[in-house]
Amino acid sequence: MKEITIDKTGNKPLYLQVFLQIKNEILQGRMKANEKLPSIRQLAATLEVNNDTIVQAYKLLEQEELVLSHRGKGTYVKSSDKELKEGGRRENNIIWDFANASPHPETFQVEEFKKIINEILDRDRGDTFTYQASEGYYPLRESIAQYLKKLSIKSNIHEIHIISGAQQGIDIVTKGLLELGDVVIIERPSYPGARKAFEARGAKLIEIPMEADGMNMDDLEKAMKRYLPKFIYVLPNFHNPTGISYSLKKRKRLLELAEQHDSIIIEDDYLSDFHFGYKKRIPLKALDELDRVIYIKSFSKIFMPGFRLGFLISPREYERRIIDAKQSADLFTMGLVQRSFDLIFRRGFWRKQLIKMEEYYRKGFYETVEGIKKYIPKEISYTIPQGTLYFWLKLPPGYHSQALFYEAMKRGIAITPGKEFFLEHKNSSYFRITYGNLKTQDILPGLEELGRLLSEFLKDFHRKDMENTSLPYY
Amino acid sequence: MKEITIDKTGNKPLYLQVFLQIKNEILQGRMKANEKLPSIRQLAATLEVNNDTIVQAYKLLEQEELVLSHRGKGTYVKSSDKELKEGGRRENNIIWDFANASPHPETFQVEEFKKIINEILDRDRGDTFTYQASEGYYPLRESIAQYLKKLSIKSNIHEIHIISGAQQGIDIVTKGLLELGDVVIIERPSYPGARKAFEARGAKLIEIPMEADGMNMDDLEKAMKRYLPKFIYVLPNFHNPTGISYSLKKRKRLLELAEQHDSIIIEDDYLSDFHFGYKKRIPLKALDELDRVIYIKSFSKIFMPGFRLGFLISPREYERRIIDAKQSADLFTMGLVQRSFDLIFRRGFWRKQLIKMEEYYRKGFYETVEGIKKYIPKEISYTIPQGTLYFWLKLPPGYHSQALFYEAMKRGIAITPGKEFFLEHKNSSYFRITYGNLKTQDILPGLEELGRLLSEFLKDFHRKDMENTSLPYY
């Protein structure tokens, strides 16, 4: 094992520094299976830290199944390439993570948030931790109604429900409104988290292909006539995974079709606050004169993914069913989180964060566009979206992105293979990349490396062989 | 309106003080419908507080639909008895709340918790707010494994899943393991939150009557042979609502029957950490040699209900399905909450809280026992349980607790009518009382008032009339 060095002046916890360095040694193959780690006492003495620091670092290694600890004997490396084999994407063996779309922790305003939390605890004391209403903390719902005006959405407080993130929003809307066997129309491709929530409730899923300006509306109309879907689940702005935004014409047509066939549109919005320098995109909900849309909003990409909070707007007629579904799901969202977010809005901290994140994403977006144009081989087809976190690329016929994923992992590059986003979940020639979790200066070098890999992959990889291989890791 | 007085030295937020006093005026009928409230500026000046304080107080009144605000005209009382009519139990028109079992906010260790949260934010910075594993933060799962040893439960880390409270535990176990049409056996009476989660998933529910030492085992055996239930949902310690704890014999029989008929027992445990001076009660899970029990643990009654965290222990064979169900429910439980709770365990703060709460509950329990014996009329039947939060009382034949509930609300006393706890949800002669949310010194006077009410209710109330009345508020 190479020497471990720690930085006691920085912000990074000591145990994490130790953990990450040893993990890297193992994953790079510099520590071999069954090799013994230094004893806790010895390493603590060498680094002049507390025993606890080493204990915690070794526990994280154990958690990731990289080491085994034998009581009284010490701690041993378990394997050096386990993660790679499992196809897992964990942050620290990855040098360029084009799979993870969450904003980099550097963008999190931890100090500001800490002040807000302390202010709430001093202000509301024990009331912060009593049972809360399932529909949410009223002042926060009011702050959200204000914020919605900026997105051109009119709303009544009774239509706004606080949720513990967008995933829960999809889950409780499904629980509250969907009956077993109901049909749900989704885009092809579409976000897998939503699909899983619908499937868990026994929905029948129908995919409608995406085009450059949204779903194919003829196919949608036919499917609606035939299946009478309960829900149409869409991401009309900066669609995941393709990055597409719907044209105004298709937005209006979608609303018309929902009205004609008595369907509910579920709009999943995570980023329409941003323009990326193009014209402003308003949510579908802003056009929803006939109350056909349930709008679900996540704050994960604008604020921090670990702050479990979001909201949904539902037509008033479903109010009771959604409150009941939320109540039977987890009673209510933590009061401390709701009260803090209310203050974040009221103090204007939210507006500042929007400006900051738009700049962060805009830079990342244009770096990625530049890097793709410069480094991605011409055999790979793609369309540059009008600003988004996601880019959707396609390998030439016969090549599978699952094989590319595996090759990329060996070089420390993470991508998301396309099959995740399709219902049939088979091999796909598509793959998704995103710059969200990368520092701006790492995007171009990362894409250069990805481009190099793609060239080699296209040259060396025997596609015939590939088609007959059942991959062991998925 | 009578004069409002506020205490600027205390811990209670000023806006809450203003809100509560005006609310009380309205609910007591001292402010009538359409009466105008003082203007914000005027009241702020009188009380020498910020305008914002009054704005916030008025908003809470609006949230509770007690006042209406007309732009430019002012704020008006909406109605004086709306809440009473709706049968709602909200804390501030209630003088003696025997319905709410959550510990009084006075017992919350807000200062200690604030220190812990700040320590986590300083230690883990941005990492606190990244995506977390759906199964939970590893060090916390480890702390929980340690804690379980004290409850005589052996567990492997992979069996422990972190959840956002017990309600979510029931919901995701149901989502992950129950198929539509599966049978779930519940106690009669039983906790309604669980019933709703099973029903939402399309389960068929079968009730087995509770006896003084647990479910009737003959009835259970017959039902199990006939229905082959997927789950048996039980609260073996301090059952809600009856307060009963299962005998050792019935616990063992329950485990045997589950093994014979290949059923999963879901054990819901919220308070078995406490003895109340009787002999120690161990969870059913501690006897579970054959891995038949999914154990769900809430911290709401020991710590604070607003701290949305709990855990479950599941046999390893269900690990993947439970992680998937958690992931599609809300991705993961907030990292800040998990990391804080881990430190709460590691620092021994948890042990201190247990000692404190046991004392709080023990006092409350014995006060309640004394009050019931002293003040509750002899026509009311009940059994004193061996320590618990809940007491289950029964009116004489022909009297309905729903009518009692309505009469009690008029006097500022909240009880929980029995029908909530039964599947058929019809009128019932049972009602539940709990002292959890009362200060110890308020228990005896409250029970004296309840006793007085009961005497009058039994004397004056025409039971014949009652049976034919369809109550408007439920």
Coordinates of N, CA and C in Angstrom, one line a residue, chain B residues 133-268:
Chain B
A133 N -27.6 5.6 -0.3 CA -28.1 4.3 -0.6 C -29.5 4.1 -0.1
S134 N -30.3 3.4 -0.9 CA -31.7 3.2 -0.5 C -31.8 2.4 0.8
E135 N -30.9 1.5 1.0 CA -31.0 0.7 2.3 C -30.6 1.4 3.5
G136 N -29.9 2.5 3.3 CA -29.5 3.4 4.5 C -28.0 3.6 4.6
Y137 N -27.7 4.5 5.5 CA -26.3 4.9 5.8 C -25.7 3.8 6.6
Y138 N -24.6 3.3 6.1 CA -24.0 2.1 6.8 C -23.7 2.3 8.3
P139 N -23.0 3.3 8.6 CA -22.7 3.4 10.1 C -23.9 3.4 11.0
L140 N -25.0 4.0 10.5 CA -26.2 4.0 11.3 C -26.8 2.6 11.4
R141 N -26.7 1.9 10.3 CA -27.2 0.5 10.3 C -26.4 -0.3 11.4
E142 N -25.1 0.0 11.4 CA -24.3 -0.6 12.4 C -24.6 -0.2 13.8
S143 N -24.9 1.0 14.0 CA -25.3 1.5 15.4 C -26.6 0.8 15.8
I144 N -27.5 0.6 14.8 CA -28.7 0.0 15.1 C -28.5 -1.5 15.5
A145 N -27.6 -2.2 14.8 CA -27.3 -3.6 15.1 C -26.9 -3.7 16.6
Q146 N -26.1 -2.7 17.0 CA -25.6 -2.6 18.4 C -26.8 -2.5 19.4
Y147 N -27.7 -1.5 19.0 CA -28.8 -1.2 19.9 C -29.7 -2.4 20.0
L148 N -29.9 -3.2 18.9 CA -30.7 -4.4 18.8 C -30.3 -5.4 19.8
K149 N -29.0 -5.5 20.1 CA -28.5 -6.5 21.1 C -29.2 -6.2 22.4
K150 N -29.4 -5.0 22.7 CA -30.1 -4.6 24.0 C -31.5 -5.1 24.0
L151 N -32.1 -5.2 22.9 CA -33.5 -5.7 22.8 C -33.5 -7.2 22.6
S152 N -32.3 -7.9 22.7 CA -32.1 -9.3 22.6 C -32.3 -9.8 21.1
I153 N -32.1 -8.9 20.2 CA -32.3 -9.3 18.8 C -30.9 -9.4 18.1
K154 N -30.7 -10.5 17.5 CA -29.5 -10.7 16.7 C -29.8 -10.3 15.3
S155 N -28.9 -9.5 14.7 CA -29.2 -9.1 13.3 C -27.9 -8.9 12.5
N156 N -28.0 -9.1 11.3 CA -26.9 -8.9 10.3 C -27.2 -7.5 9.6
I157 N -26.1 -6.8 9.4 CA -26.3 -5.5 8.7 C -27.2 -5.5 7.5
H158 N -27.1 -6.6 6.7 CA -27.9 -6.7 5.5 C -29.4 -6.8 5.7
E159 N -29.7 -7.2 6.9 CA -31.2 -7.3 7.3 C -31.8 -6.0 7.7
I160 N -30.9 -5.0 8.0 CA -31.4 -3.7 8.5 C -31.6 -2.7 7.4
H161 N -32.8 -2.2 7.3 CA -33.1 -1.2 6.3 C -33.6 0.1 7.0
I162 N -33.1 1.2 6.6 CA -33.5 2.5 7.2 C -34.7 3.0 6.4
I163 N -35.7 3.5 7.2 CA -37.0 3.9 6.6 C -37.3 5.3 7.2
S164 N -38.2 6.0 6.5 CA -38.6 7.3 7.0 C -39.9 7.2 7.9
G165 N -39.7 6.4 9.0 CA -40.8 6.2 9.9 C -41.5 4.8 9.7
A166 N -42.2 4.4 10.8 CA -42.9 3.1 10.7 C -43.9 3.0 9.6
Q167 N -44.7 4.1 9.4 CA -45.7 4.0 8.4 C -45.1 3.7 7.0
Q168 N -44.0 4.3 6.7 CA -43.3 3.9 5.5 C -42.8 2.5 5.5
G169 N -42.4 2.0 6.6 CA -42.0 0.6 6.7 C -43.1 -0.4 6.3
I170 N -44.3 -0.1 6.9 CA -45.5 -1.0 6.5 C -45.8 -0.8 5.1
D171 N -45.7 0.4 4.6 CA -46.0 0.7 3.2 C -45.1 0.0 2.2
I172 N -43.8 0.0 2.5 CA -42.9 -0.6 1.5 C -42.8 -2.1 1.6
V173 N -43.0 -2.6 2.8 CA -43.0 -4.1 3.0 C -44.2 -4.6 2.2
T174 N -45.3 -3.9 2.3 CA -46.5 -4.3 1.5 C -46.3 -4.2 0.0
K175 N -45.7 -3.1 -0.4 CA -45.4 -2.9 -1.8 C -44.4 -3.9 -2.3
G176 N -43.4 -4.2 -1.5 CA -42.4 -5.2 -2.0 C -42.8 -6.6 -2.0
L177 N -43.7 -7.0 -1.1 CA -44.0 -8.4 -0.9 C -45.4 -8.9 -1.1
L178 N -46.3 -8.0 -1.0 CA -47.7 -8.4 -1.1 C -48.2 -8.4 -2.6
E179 N -48.9 -9.4 -3.0 CA -49.6 -9.4 -4.3 C -51.0 -9.1 -4.1
L180 N -51.6 -8.5 -5.1 CA -53.0 -8.2 -5.1 C -53.9 -9.4 -4.7
G181 N -54.8 -9.2 -3.8 CA -55.7 -10.3 -3.4 C -55.1 -11.2 -2.3
D182 N -53.8 -11.0 -1.9 CA -53.3 -11.7 -0.8 C -54.0 -11.4 0.5
V183 N -54.1 -12.3 1.4 CA -54.8 -12.1 2.7 C -53.8 -11.6 3.8
V184 N -54.2 -10.6 4.5 CA -53.4 -10.1 5.7 C -54.3 -10.3 6.9
I185 N -53.8 -10.9 7.9 CA -54.5 -11.1 9.2 C -54.1 -9.9 10.1
I186 N -55.1 -9.3 10.7 CA -54.8 -8.2 11.6 C -55.5 -8.5 12.9
E187 N -55.1 -7.8 14.0 CA -55.8 -8.0 15.3 C -57.1 -7.2 15.2
R188 N -58.0 -7.6 16.0 CA -59.3 -6.9 16.2 C -59.5 -6.4 17.6
P189 N -59.3 -5.2 17.9 CA -59.1 -4.0 17.1 C -57.6 -3.9 16.7
S190 N -57.3 -3.0 15.7 CA -55.9 -2.8 15.3 C -55.6 -1.4 14.9
Y191 N -54.4 -1.0 14.7 CA -53.9 0.3 14.3 C -54.3 0.6 12.9
P192 N -55.1 1.7 12.7 CA -55.7 2.0 11.4 C -54.7 2.3 10.3
G193 N -53.6 2.9 10.6 CA -52.6 3.3 9.6 C -52.1 2.1 8.9
A194 N -51.9 1.0 9.6 CA -51.4 -0.2 8.9 C -52.5 -0.8 8.0
R195 N -53.7 -0.8 8.5 CA -54.8 -1.3 7.7 C -54.9 -0.6 6.4
K196 N -54.8 0.8 6.4 CA -54.9 1.6 5.2 C -53.8 1.2 4.2
A197 N -52.6 1.0 4.7 CA -51.5 0.6 3.8 C -51.8 -0.7 3.1
F198 N -52.3 -1.7 3.9 CA -52.7 -3.0 3.3 C -53.8 -2.8 2.2
E199 N -54.8 -2.1 2.6 CA -56.0 -1.9 1.7 C -55.5 -1.2 0.4
A200 N -54.7 -0.2 0.5 CA -54.2 0.5 -0.7 C -53.6 -0.4 -1.7
R201 N -53.1 -1.5 -1.2 CA -52.4 -2.5 -2.1 C -53.3 -3.6 -2.5
G202 N -54.6 -3.5 -2.1 CA -55.6 -4.5 -2.6 C -55.6 -5.8 -1.8
A203 N -55.1 -5.7 -0.5 CA -55.1 -6.9 0.3 C -56.5 -7.2 0.8
K204 N -56.8 -8.5 1.1 CA -58.0 -8.9 1.8 C -57.7 -9.0 3.3
L205 N -58.4 -8.3 4.1 CA -58.1 -8.3 5.5 C -59.0 -9.2 6.3
I206 N -58.4 -9.9 7.3 CA -59.2 -10.8 8.2 C -58.8 -10.4 9.6
E207 N -59.8 -10.1 10.4 CA -59.6 -9.7 11.8 C -59.7 -10.9 12.8
I208 N -58.7 -11.0 13.7 CA -58.8 -12.0 14.8 C -58.9 -11.3 16.1
P209 N -59.9 -11.7 16.9 CA -60.2 -10.9 18.1 C -59.0 -11.0 19.1
M210 N -58.8 -9.9 19.8 CA -57.8 -9.8 20.8 C -58.4 -10.3 22.1
E211 N -57.6 -11.0 22.9 CA -58.0 -11.4 24.3 C -57.0 -10.7 25.2
A212 N -57.1 -11.0 26.5 CA -56.3 -10.3 27.5 C -54.8 -10.6 27.3
D213 N -54.4 -11.7 26.6 CA -53.0 -12.1 26.4 C -52.6 -12.2 25.0
G214 N -53.4 -11.6 24.1 CA -53.0 -11.6 22.7 C -54.2 -12.2 21.8
M215 N -54.0 -12.3 20.5 CA -55.0 -12.8 19.6 C -55.5 -14.2 20.1
N216 N -56.8 -14.5 19.8 CA -57.3 -15.8 20.0 C -56.7 -16.8 19.1
M217 N -55.9 -17.7 19.6 CA -55.0 -18.6 18.8 C -55.8 -19.6 18.0
D218 N -57.0 -20.0 18.6 CA -57.8 -21.0 17.9 C -58.4 -20.4 16.6
D219 N -58.9 -19.1 16.8 CA -59.4 -18.4 15.6 C -58.3 -18.2 14.6
L220 N -57.1 -17.8 15.1 CA -56.0 -17.6 14.2 C -55.7 -18.8 13.4
E221 N -55.6 -19.9 14.1 CA -55.2 -21.2 13.4 C -56.3 -21.5 12.3
K222 N -57.5 -21.4 12.7 CA -58.6 -21.7 11.7 C -58.4 -20.7 10.5
A223 N -58.3 -19.5 10.8 CA -58.2 -18.5 9.7 C -57.0 -18.7 8.8
M224 N -55.9 -19.2 9.4 CA -54.6 -19.4 8.7 C -54.8 -20.6 7.7
K225 N -55.5 -21.7 8.3 CA -55.7 -22.8 7.4 C -56.6 -22.4 6.2
R226 N -57.6 -21.6 6.5 CA -58.6 -21.3 5.5 C -58.0 -20.3 4.4
Y227 N -57.3 -19.3 4.9 CA -57.0 -18.2 4.0 C -55.5 -18.2 3.6
L228 N -54.6 -19.0 4.2 CA -53.2 -18.9 3.9 C -52.7 -17.5 3.8
P229 N -52.7 -16.7 4.9 CA -52.4 -15.3 4.8 C -50.9 -15.1 4.4
K230 N -50.6 -14.1 3.7 CA -49.2 -13.7 3.4 C -48.6 -13.0 4.6
F231 N -49.4 -12.1 5.2 CA -48.9 -11.4 6.4 C -49.8 -11.6 7.6
I232 N -49.2 -11.6 8.8 CA -49.9 -11.4 10.1 C -49.4 -10.2 10.7
Y233 N -50.2 -9.1 10.8 CA -49.7 -7.9 11.3 C -50.0 -7.8 12.8
V234 N -49.0 -7.6 13.7 CA -49.3 -7.6 15.1 C -48.5 -6.5 15.9
L235 N -49.0 -6.1 17.0 CA -48.3 -5.2 17.9 C -48.2 -6.0 19.2
P236 N -47.2 -6.9 19.4 CA -47.2 -7.8 20.5 C -46.9 -7.1 21.9
N237 N -46.3 -6.0 21.8 CA -46.0 -5.3 23.1 C -46.8 -3.9 23.1
F238 N -47.6 -3.8 24.2 CA -48.4 -2.5 24.3 C -49.2 -2.2 23.1
H239 N -50.0 -3.2 22.7 CA -50.9 -3.1 21.6 C -51.7 -1.8 21.5
N240 N -51.7 -1.3 20.3 CA -52.6 -0.1 20.1 C -53.8 -0.5 19.4
P241 N -55.0 -0.3 20.0 CA -55.4 0.6 21.1 C -55.6 -0.1 22.4
T242 N -55.4 -1.4 22.6 CA -55.8 -2.0 23.9 C -54.8 -1.9 25.0
G243 N -53.5 -1.7 24.6 CA -52.5 -1.8 25.7 C -52.0 -3.1 26.0
I244 N -52.6 -4.2 25.5 CA -52.3 -5.5 25.8 C -50.9 -5.9 25.3
S245 N -50.2 -6.8 26.1 CA -49.0 -7.4 25.6 C -49.2 -8.9 25.6
Y246 N -48.7 -9.5 24.6 CA -48.9 -11.0 24.4 C -48.2 -11.8 25.4
S247 N -48.8 -12.9 25.9 CA -48.1 -13.8 26.8 C -47.0 -14.6 26.0
L248 N -46.1 -15.1 26.7 CA -45.0 -15.8 26.0 C -45.5 -17.0 25.3
K249 N -46.5 -17.7 25.8 CA -47.2 -18.8 25.2 C -47.7 -18.4 23.8
K250 N -48.5 -17.3 23.8 CA -49.1 -16.9 22.5 C -48.0 -16.4 21.5
R251 N -47.0 -15.8 22.0 CA -45.9 -15.4 21.1 C -45.3 -16.6 20.4
K252 N -45.1 -17.7 21.2 CA -44.5 -18.9 20.6 C -45.4 -19.5 19.6
R253 N -46.7 -19.6 20.0 CA -47.7 -20.2 19.2 C -47.8 -19.4 17.8
L254 N -47.7 -18.1 17.9 CA -47.8 -17.3 16.7 C -46.7 -17.6 15.8
L255 N -45.5 -17.7 16.3 CA -44.3 -18.1 15.5 C -44.5 -19.4 14.9
E256 N -45.0 -20.4 15.7 CA -45.2 -21.8 15.1 C -46.2 -21.7 14.0
L257 N -47.3 -21.0 14.2 CA -48.3 -21.0 13.1 C -47.8 -20.4 11.9
A258 N -47.0 -19.3 12.0 CA -46.4 -18.6 10.8 C -45.5 -19.6 10.1
E259 N -44.8 -20.4 10.8 CA -43.9 -21.4 10.2 C -44.7 -22.4 9.5
Q260 N -45.7 -23.0 10.2 CA -46.5 -24.1 9.6 C -47.2 -23.6 8.3
H261 N -47.7 -22.4 8.3 CA -48.5 -22.0 7.1 C -47.7 -21.0 6.2
D262 N -46.4 -20.9 6.4 CA -45.5 -20.1 5.5 C -46.0 -18.7 5.4
S263 N -46.3 -18.1 6.6 CA -46.7 -16.7 6.6 C -45.6 -15.8 7.2
I264 N -45.6 -14.5 6.8 CA -44.7 -13.6 7.4 C -45.4 -12.8 8.5
I265 N -44.8 -12.7 9.7 CA -45.3 -11.9 10.7 C -44.7 -10.5 10.6
I266 N -45.5 -9.4 10.6 CA -45.0 -8.1 10.6 C -45.2 -7.6 12.1
E267 N -44.1 -7.3 12.8 CA -44.2 -6.9 14.1 C -43.9 -5.4 14.2
D268 N -44.9 -4.6 14.7 CA -44.8 -3.2 14.7 C -44.5 -2.8 16.2

